[in-house]
């Protein structure tokens, strides 16, 4: 078989922005001799809470852990139902299964990646305990309506904000809207600690319970039991998890947090350049503008327009790769996966808006330090594909 020609340069879908500050901060922790949860984690929690304007922040080792702890702290259990969008990543649904509860999937709004609040309202039963809205790509979903529905039915709102730091919704920061908000600091996210996550809440008791659950369910001050100020004594209060963040990760997080506003502005610059360069092409639909909200631009997601292009999204991805551009797809809706079909009875065709979005979407490279040449390389590759495969 003839091998495909390799592009001269390849622009990856993602590149983390790690500079001298991050390296210095991690080295300082290494030199301090205290590697795991400690003073840097506490500092990171305070700084993060202050940035989003939340009363409490609990650092954990992933957004998945954050979501799981939130459900545990609300005692979501067997036979409970939790509503979430089909258009999300594995993590949002699997944490509900960890609790032996039922994930109740709902569709997106038409022509949107965001959850349809009417579909949430229709999915409520006497067993519903919570809603997990997802702030897809870096833009908040219709939280006013979600919160109204939750209030009317006495439901908890646990926000999946894995994509949405920093994001504003109608003048308020994501992290201060629902009962609990869960953030991700995974390698590709807008703020990274390699792996990591943060939970924010206004509820002191809930924060305390999640903190205890994040470290084996053992009493509050146990994290420093090897320090001079600590004590060897500890009490196990309930079965917990090993979800704590380390000082090494927190040091990285603090350095990233210090530049998060400028990193967000740089991502917005890339997004605006994409929009400027790509809007003349009818082969692709571009992300919506967001009046009243600010966008974290974790993802820049375009849709292939089948009326203007005779190849499917999958082939577009291959053609872009040949032209040196890495892309990704967010997401294969949950109900299309074997777990959800074989074990939970969901079927293809059930959430047509999510399926329609999935079938045509692809995410372009976007990171703060993308150069103008790199942005133009992506735009030029898309222009070339659009011309070559015009319908
Ligand atoms: C929507 C969504 N929720 C949750 C997660 C899980 O985040 P983490 O990898 O920090 O557990 C992700 C990860 O990509 C995500 O995209």
Short mmCIF file of C-alpha atoms and ligand atoms in Angstrom, two decimals:
data_model
loop_
_atom_site.label_atom_id
_atom_site.label_comp_id
_atom_site.label_asym_id
_atom_site.label_seq_id
_atom_site.Cartn_x
_atom_site.Cartn_y
_atom_site.Cartn_z
CA UNK A 1 0.00 0.00 0.00
CA UNK A 2 1.39 3.43 -0.91
CA UNK A 3 2.00 5.53 2.19
CA UNK A 4 0.41 8.98 2.45
CA UNK A 5 2.75 11.97 2.06
CA UNK A 6 3.63 13.48 5.45
CA UNK A 7 3.05 17.23 5.97
CA UNK A 8 6.19 19.34 6.47
CA UNK A 9 4.84 20.68 9.78
CA UNK A 10 2.20 19.20 12.02
CA UNK A 11 0.19 21.42 14.33
CA UNK A 12 -1.09 19.31 17.23
CA UNK A 13 -4.65 19.68 18.53
CA UNK A 14 -3.27 20.77 21.86
CA UNK A 15 -0.09 22.18 23.44
CA UNK A 16 0.10 23.20 27.12
CA UNK A 17 1.62 26.60 27.92
CA UNK A 18 4.31 25.80 30.49
CA UNK A 19 6.79 28.59 31.14
CA UNK A 20 9.54 29.43 33.62
CA UNK A 21 7.05 30.29 36.42
CA UNK A 22 5.56 26.80 36.35
CA UNK A 23 8.98 25.13 36.29
CA UNK A 24 10.26 27.28 39.16
CA UNK A 25 7.10 26.65 41.21
CA UNK A 26 7.36 22.87 40.81
CA UNK A 27 11.10 22.92 41.58
CA UNK A 28 10.42 24.92 44.75
CA UNK A 29 8.01 22.23 45.92
CA UNK A 30 10.51 19.49 45.10
CA UNK A 31 13.16 21.35 47.09
CA UNK A 32 10.77 21.95 50.00
CA UNK A 33 10.61 18.21 50.67
CA UNK A 34 6.78 18.27 51.02
CA UNK A 35 5.36 16.77 47.83
CA UNK A 36 1.80 15.77 48.54
CA UNK A 37 -1.24 17.72 49.81
CA UNK A 38 0.02 20.63 51.90
CA UNK A 39 0.43 24.40 51.98
CA UNK A 40 0.49 24.87 48.18
CA UNK A 41 -2.85 23.05 47.86
CA UNK A 42 -4.44 25.27 50.52
CA UNK A 43 -3.03 28.34 48.78
CA UNK A 44 -4.35 27.15 45.41
CA UNK A 45 -7.82 26.55 46.88
CA UNK A 46 -7.95 30.06 48.38
CA UNK A 47 -6.66 31.73 45.22
CA UNK A 48 -9.07 29.79 43.00
CA UNK A 49 -12.05 30.55 45.27
CA UNK A 50 -11.09 34.24 45.23
CA UNK A 51 -10.76 34.26 41.43
CA UNK A 52 -14.24 32.87 40.80
CA UNK A 53 -15.75 34.59 43.84
CA UNK A 54 -16.81 31.34 45.52
CA UNK A 55 -16.88 30.92 49.29
CA UNK A 56 -15.23 27.47 49.34
CA UNK A 57 -12.94 25.54 47.04
CA UNK A 58 -11.76 21.95 47.48
CA UNK A 59 -8.88 20.75 45.31
CA UNK A 60 -9.03 17.19 43.99
CA UNK A 61 -7.10 15.10 41.50
CA UNK A 62 -9.62 15.34 38.61
CA UNK A 63 -12.96 16.76 37.58
CA UNK A 64 -14.23 13.17 37.57
CA UNK A 65 -13.32 12.95 41.27
CA UNK A 66 -15.01 16.33 41.85
CA UNK A 67 -18.26 15.15 40.25
CA UNK A 68 -18.14 11.87 42.17
CA UNK A 69 -17.58 13.64 45.50
CA UNK A 70 -20.45 16.05 44.83
CA UNK A 71 -22.85 13.15 44.24
CA UNK A 72 -21.51 11.35 47.32
CA UNK A 73 -21.86 14.46 49.48
CA UNK A 74 -25.51 14.74 48.41
CA UNK A 75 -25.95 11.05 49.27
CA UNK A 76 -27.11 10.23 45.76
CA UNK A 77 -27.63 6.47 45.93
CA UNK A 78 -29.20 3.40 44.37
CA UNK A 79 -32.49 4.03 42.53
CA UNK A 80 -31.92 7.81 42.44
CA UNK A 81 -31.95 9.48 39.04
CA UNK A 82 -29.58 12.19 37.88
CA UNK A 83 -30.25 14.15 34.68
CA UNK A 84 -27.37 15.05 32.35
CA UNK A 85 -26.92 15.88 28.68
CA UNK A 86 -26.15 13.07 26.23
CA UNK A 87 -23.60 15.44 24.66
CA UNK A 88 -20.80 15.07 27.19
CA UNK A 89 -17.70 13.11 28.10
CA UNK A 90 -17.66 9.69 29.81
CA UNK A 91 -16.91 11.23 33.23
CA UNK A 92 -20.21 13.10 33.64
CA UNK A 93 -22.19 9.86 33.36
CA UNK A 94 -19.90 7.29 34.96
CA UNK A 95 -19.84 9.05 38.34
CA UNK A 96 -23.62 8.51 38.57
CA UNK A 97 -23.04 4.80 37.99
CA UNK A 98 -20.35 4.78 40.71
CA UNK A 99 -23.21 5.74 43.07
CA UNK A 100 -25.43 2.95 41.63
CA UNK A 101 -27.87 5.64 40.54
CA UNK A 102 -29.37 6.02 37.05
CA UNK A 103 -27.97 8.49 34.51
CA UNK A 104 -30.99 10.01 32.73
CA UNK A 105 -29.76 11.44 29.44
CA UNK A 106 -31.41 14.35 27.66
CA UNK A 107 -30.90 16.02 24.30
CA UNK A 108 -29.22 19.31 23.30
CA UNK A 109 -31.13 22.30 22.06
CA UNK A 110 -31.53 22.24 18.26
CA UNK A 111 -28.38 23.61 16.60
CA UNK A 112 -26.54 23.75 19.92
CA UNK A 113 -24.16 21.66 21.98
CA UNK A 114 -25.86 22.87 25.16
CA UNK A 115 -28.51 20.99 27.07
CA UNK A 116 -32.17 21.69 26.35
CA UNK A 117 -33.76 22.86 29.64
CA UNK A 118 -37.23 21.74 28.41
CA UNK A 119 -35.84 18.23 27.97
CA UNK A 120 -34.55 18.38 31.55
CA UNK A 121 -38.00 19.40 32.84
CA UNK A 122 -39.65 16.56 30.89
CA UNK A 123 -37.20 13.97 32.27
CA UNK A 124 -37.96 14.71 35.95
CA UNK A 125 -39.61 11.88 37.92
CA UNK A 126 -40.21 11.38 41.66
CA UNK A 127 -36.79 9.67 41.76
CA UNK A 128 -34.83 12.60 40.29
CA UNK A 129 -32.33 14.03 42.78
CA UNK A 130 -29.94 16.17 40.77
CA UNK A 131 -29.10 17.77 37.43
CA UNK A 132 -25.57 17.91 35.99
CA UNK A 133 -25.52 20.61 33.30
CA UNK A 134 -22.37 20.79 31.18
CA UNK A 135 -20.85 24.10 30.14
CA UNK A 136 -19.69 22.79 26.79
CA UNK A 137 -16.56 24.20 25.10
CA UNK A 138 -16.20 27.07 27.59
CA UNK A 139 -19.61 28.67 27.32
CA UNK A 140 -22.21 28.34 30.08
CA UNK A 141 -25.52 26.63 29.27
CA UNK A 142 -28.88 28.28 30.07
CA UNK A 143 -28.31 28.25 33.82
CA UNK A 144 -31.18 30.63 34.66
CA UNK A 145 -33.69 28.09 33.37
CA UNK A 146 -31.81 25.09 34.80
CA UNK A 147 -31.74 26.73 38.25
CA UNK A 148 -35.44 27.62 38.05
CA UNK A 149 -36.33 24.02 37.19
CA UNK A 150 -34.13 22.71 40.01
CA UNK A 151 -35.69 25.09 42.52
CA UNK A 152 -39.23 24.19 41.47
CA UNK A 153 -38.50 20.46 41.96
CA UNK A 154 -36.09 20.56 44.91
CA UNK A 155 -33.15 19.23 42.86
CA UNK A 156 -29.43 19.77 43.36
CA UNK A 157 -27.43 21.36 40.55
CA UNK A 158 -23.89 20.02 40.12
CA UNK A 159 -22.25 21.91 37.26
CA UNK A 160 -19.75 20.17 35.02
CA UNK A 161 -17.47 23.11 34.28
CA UNK A 162 -14.56 20.97 33.02
CA UNK A 163 -14.38 23.29 29.98
CA UNK A 164 -15.34 26.53 31.62
CA UNK A 165 -12.65 28.32 33.53
CA UNK A 166 -12.81 31.28 33.45
CA UNK A 167 -16.35 31.83 32.20
CA UNK A 168 -18.94 34.45 33.06
CA UNK A 169 -22.67 33.92 32.76
CA UNK A 170 -24.90 37.01 32.89
CA UNK A 171 -22.26 38.86 34.89
CA UNK A 172 -21.57 36.03 37.35
CA UNK A 173 -18.63 33.66 37.33
CA UNK A 174 -19.20 29.97 36.65
CA UNK A 175 -18.33 28.49 40.02
CA UNK A 176 -20.91 30.54 41.90
CA UNK A 177 -24.16 29.55 40.18
CA UNK A 178 -25.31 26.04 41.20
CA UNK A 179 -24.96 24.07 44.45
CA UNK A 180 -21.57 22.72 43.42
CA UNK A 181 -19.30 23.39 40.43
CA UNK A 182 -16.63 20.98 39.21
CA UNK A 183 -13.60 22.12 37.21
CA UNK A 184 -10.92 20.13 35.37
CA UNK A 185 -7.20 20.82 35.22
CA UNK A 186 -6.47 17.96 32.81
CA UNK A 187 -3.55 18.50 30.42
CA UNK A 188 -5.64 20.00 27.60
CA UNK A 189 -7.72 22.32 29.76
CA UNK A 190 -7.57 26.13 30.00
CA UNK A 191 -5.71 25.82 33.32
CA UNK A 192 -3.68 22.67 33.80
CA UNK A 193 -1.97 20.81 36.60
CA UNK A 194 -1.36 17.77 34.37
CA UNK A 195 -4.28 16.05 36.08
CA UNK A 196 -6.40 17.85 38.66
CA UNK A 197 -9.71 19.38 39.53
CA UNK A 198 -11.48 21.83 41.84
CA UNK A 199 -14.88 21.91 43.49
CA UNK A 200 -16.48 25.21 44.43
CA UNK A 201 -19.55 25.74 46.59
CA UNK A 202 -21.14 28.31 48.87
CA UNK A 203 -22.06 25.61 51.40
CA UNK A 204 -19.47 25.24 54.20
CA UNK A 205 -20.79 21.90 55.46
CA UNK A 206 -20.84 20.41 52.00
CA UNK A 207 -17.29 21.64 51.32
CA UNK A 208 -16.13 20.06 54.57
CA UNK A 209 -17.76 16.72 53.72
CA UNK A 210 -16.23 16.69 50.24
CA UNK A 211 -12.83 17.55 51.71
CA UNK A 212 -13.07 14.65 54.17
CA UNK A 213 -14.31 12.27 51.46
CA UNK A 214 -11.44 13.32 49.19
CA UNK A 215 -8.90 11.81 51.62
CA UNK A 216 -10.16 8.43 52.85
CA UNK A 217 -13.00 9.94 54.90
CA UNK A 218 -10.49 10.78 57.60
CA UNK A 219 -10.73 13.77 59.89
CA UNK A 220 -10.08 17.24 58.66
CA UNK A 221 -6.48 17.95 59.57
CA UNK A 222 -5.09 14.54 58.71
CA UNK A 223 -3.34 15.75 55.57
CA UNK A 224 -0.55 17.26 57.69
CA UNK A 225 -0.07 14.35 60.07
CA UNK A 226 3.62 14.07 59.14
CA UNK A 227 4.34 17.79 59.68
CA UNK A 228 5.67 19.33 62.89
CA UNK A 229 2.34 21.07 63.43
CA UNK A 230 0.35 17.89 62.74
CA UNK A 231 -0.59 14.95 64.91
CA UNK A 232 -0.29 11.22 64.16
CA UNK A 233 -3.86 10.75 65.36
CA UNK A 234 -6.66 10.47 62.85
CA UNK A 235 -10.25 9.28 62.76
CA UNK A 236 -12.03 7.59 59.88
CA UNK A 237 -15.48 9.16 59.68
CA UNK A 238 -16.88 7.41 56.59
CA UNK A 239 -15.58 5.45 53.60
CA UNK A 240 -13.79 7.99 51.45
CA UNK A 241 -11.56 8.09 48.40
CA UNK A 242 -7.97 8.93 47.44
CA UNK A 243 -8.82 12.04 45.45
CA UNK A 244 -6.43 14.63 46.95
CA UNK A 245 -4.35 16.99 44.81
CA UNK A 246 -0.59 17.18 45.48
CA UNK A 247 1.48 20.27 46.27
CA UNK A 248 3.45 19.61 43.07
CA UNK A 249 0.25 19.94 41.06
CA UNK A 250 -1.01 22.88 43.11
CA UNK A 251 2.24 24.76 42.48
CA UNK A 252 1.68 24.33 38.75
CA UNK A 253 -1.93 25.40 39.23
CA UNK A 254 -0.98 28.56 41.13
CA UNK A 255 1.43 29.60 38.40
CA UNK A 256 -1.23 28.95 35.75
CA UNK A 257 -3.91 30.74 37.76
CA UNK A 258 -1.76 33.87 37.95
CA UNK A 259 -1.89 34.16 34.15
CA UNK A 260 -5.37 32.71 33.56
CA UNK A 261 -6.90 36.03 32.51
CA UNK A 262 -4.20 36.66 29.93
CA UNK A 263 -4.35 33.03 28.73
CA UNK A 264 -8.12 33.39 28.31
CA UNK A 265 -7.62 36.64 26.36
CA UNK A 266 -5.09 34.90 24.12
CA UNK A 267 -7.50 32.04 23.43
CA UNK A 268 -10.18 34.62 22.59
CA UNK A 269 -7.73 36.20 20.14
CA UNK A 270 -7.26 32.84 18.41
CA UNK A 271 -11.04 32.27 18.33
CA UNK A 272 -11.67 35.71 16.83
CA UNK A 273 -9.00 35.16 14.20
CA UNK A 274 -10.54 31.81 13.26
CA UNK A 275 -13.95 33.44 12.97
CA UNK A 276 -12.56 36.25 10.82
CA UNK A 277 -10.67 33.91 8.51
CA UNK A 278 -13.29 31.16 8.25
CA UNK A 279 -16.53 33.12 8.00
CA UNK A 280 -16.23 33.52 4.18
CA UNK A 281 -16.29 29.69 3.83
CA UNK A 282 -19.79 28.23 3.55
CA UNK A 283 -18.39 24.72 4.04
CA UNK A 284 -18.18 25.21 7.81
CA UNK A 285 -20.52 26.60 10.45
CA UNK A 286 -18.71 28.49 13.21
CA UNK A 287 -19.30 28.64 16.97
CA UNK A 288 -22.10 30.95 18.12
CA UNK A 289 -21.45 34.32 19.70
CA UNK A 290 -22.45 34.59 23.33
CA UNK A 291 -24.23 37.80 24.27
CA UNK A 292 -24.27 38.24 28.05
CA UNK A 293 -21.62 35.58 28.65
CA UNK A 294 -17.88 35.31 28.29
CA UNK A 295 -16.32 32.25 26.69
CA UNK A 296 -13.32 30.37 28.10
CA UNK A 297 -12.58 29.06 24.58
CA UNK A 298 -11.43 25.67 25.77
CA UNK A 299 -12.68 24.43 22.40
CA UNK A 300 -13.29 26.05 19.02
CA UNK A 301 -15.81 23.66 17.45
CA UNK A 302 -16.90 23.94 13.83
CA UNK A 303 -19.64 22.03 11.98
CA UNK A 304 -19.26 20.63 8.50
CA UNK A 305 -22.02 21.94 6.20
CA UNK A 306 -23.13 18.98 4.04
CA UNK A 307 -24.79 21.32 1.52
CA UNK A 308 -21.43 22.89 0.71
CA UNK A 309 -19.06 19.96 1.18
CA UNK A 310 -19.36 16.49 -0.35
CA UNK A 311 -17.23 14.69 2.24
CA UNK A 312 -18.20 13.66 5.75
CA UNK A 313 -16.61 15.08 8.92
CA UNK A 314 -14.47 11.93 9.32
CA UNK A 315 -12.87 12.52 5.94
CA UNK A 316 -12.40 16.24 6.74
CA UNK A 317 -10.37 15.18 9.79
CA UNK A 318 -8.19 12.93 7.60
CA UNK A 319 -7.73 15.66 4.98
CA UNK A 320 -6.73 18.18 7.66
CA UNK A 321 -4.22 15.70 9.07
CA UNK A 322 -2.68 15.38 5.58
CA UNK A 323 -2.39 19.17 5.56
CA UNK A 324 -0.62 19.18 8.95
CA UNK A 325 -3.52 20.04 11.25
CA UNK A 326 -4.52 17.93 14.26
CA UNK A 327 -8.16 18.08 15.36
CA UNK A 328 -10.46 16.26 17.76
CA UNK A 329 -14.17 15.48 18.21
CA UNK A 330 -16.18 16.51 21.30
CA UNK A 331 -18.10 14.26 21.89
CA UNK A 332 -19.55 10.94 20.82
CA UNK A 333 -22.86 11.33 22.71
CA UNK A 334 -23.15 8.95 25.64
CA UNK A 335 -26.21 7.09 24.34
CA UNK A 336 -24.27 5.88 21.29
CA UNK A 337 -21.77 3.92 23.43
CA UNK A 338 -22.15 0.18 24.14
CA UNK A 339 -22.33 0.76 27.92
CA UNK A 340 -25.35 3.01 27.56
CA UNK A 341 -27.06 0.86 24.92
CA UNK A 342 -26.36 -2.63 26.31
CA UNK A 343 -26.65 -1.94 30.02
CA UNK A 344 -28.91 1.09 30.27
CA UNK A 345 -31.24 0.60 27.30
CA UNK A 346 -30.49 3.76 25.36
CA UNK A 347 -30.65 3.57 21.57
CA UNK A 348 -29.38 5.35 18.48
CA UNK A 349 -31.86 7.96 17.26
CA UNK A 350 -33.06 8.85 20.75
CA UNK A 351 -31.35 12.26 20.94
CA UNK A 352 -31.39 13.60 17.38
CA UNK A 353 -29.96 17.03 18.16
CA UNK A 354 -26.90 15.54 19.90
CA UNK A 355 -26.45 13.04 17.07
CA UNK A 356 -26.73 15.71 14.41
CA UNK A 357 -24.13 17.85 16.21
CA UNK A 358 -21.78 14.91 16.73
CA UNK A 359 -22.02 13.81 13.10
CA UNK A 360 -20.77 17.14 11.77
CA UNK A 361 -18.48 18.58 14.47
CA UNK A 362 -14.74 18.88 14.83
CA UNK A 363 -12.59 20.86 17.24
CA UNK A 364 -9.72 22.96 15.89
CA UNK A 365 -6.40 23.52 17.69
CA UNK A 366 -6.67 26.40 20.15
CA UNK A 367 -4.12 27.43 22.75
CA UNK A 368 -2.89 30.74 24.12
CA UNK A 369 0.50 30.71 22.42
CA UNK A 370 -0.72 29.85 18.91
CA UNK A 371 1.01 32.15 16.47
CA UNK A 372 -0.71 34.06 13.67
CA UNK A 373 1.09 31.76 11.18
CA UNK A 374 -0.32 28.69 12.93
CA UNK A 375 -3.85 30.11 12.91
CA UNK A 376 -3.46 30.86 9.21
CA UNK A 377 -2.10 27.37 8.54
CA UNK A 378 -5.33 25.92 10.00
CA UNK A 379 -7.53 28.39 8.07
CA UNK A 380 -5.63 27.69 4.85
CA UNK A 381 -6.01 23.91 5.31
CA UNK A 382 -9.77 24.34 5.82
CA UNK A 383 -10.01 26.63 2.79
CA UNK A 384 -8.16 24.06 0.68
CA UNK A 385 -10.42 21.21 1.85
CA UNK A 386 -13.51 23.36 1.20
CA UNK A 387 -12.34 24.10 -2.36
CA UNK A 388 -11.21 20.59 -3.15
CA UNK A 389 -14.39 18.88 -1.97
CA UNK A 390 -17.03 21.47 -2.82
CA UNK A 391 -20.48 19.84 -3.14
C1 LIG B 1 -17.29 17.64 29.95
C2 LIG B 1 -16.24 16.95 30.76
N1 LIG B 1 -16.53 16.59 32.01
C3 LIG B 1 -15.62 15.98 32.80
C4 LIG B 1 -14.36 15.70 32.34
C5 LIG B 1 -13.39 14.97 33.23
O1 LIG B 1 -12.31 15.75 33.58
P1 LIG B 1 -11.03 15.08 34.26
O2 LIG B 1 -10.20 14.51 33.18
O3 LIG B 1 -10.35 16.22 34.98
O4 LIG B 1 -11.53 14.05 35.22
C6 LIG B 1 -14.01 16.05 31.04
C7 LIG B 1 -12.66 15.76 30.53
O5 LIG B 1 -12.28 16.03 29.44
C8 LIG B 1 -14.98 16.70 30.22
O6 LIG B 1 -14.70 17.04 28.95
#
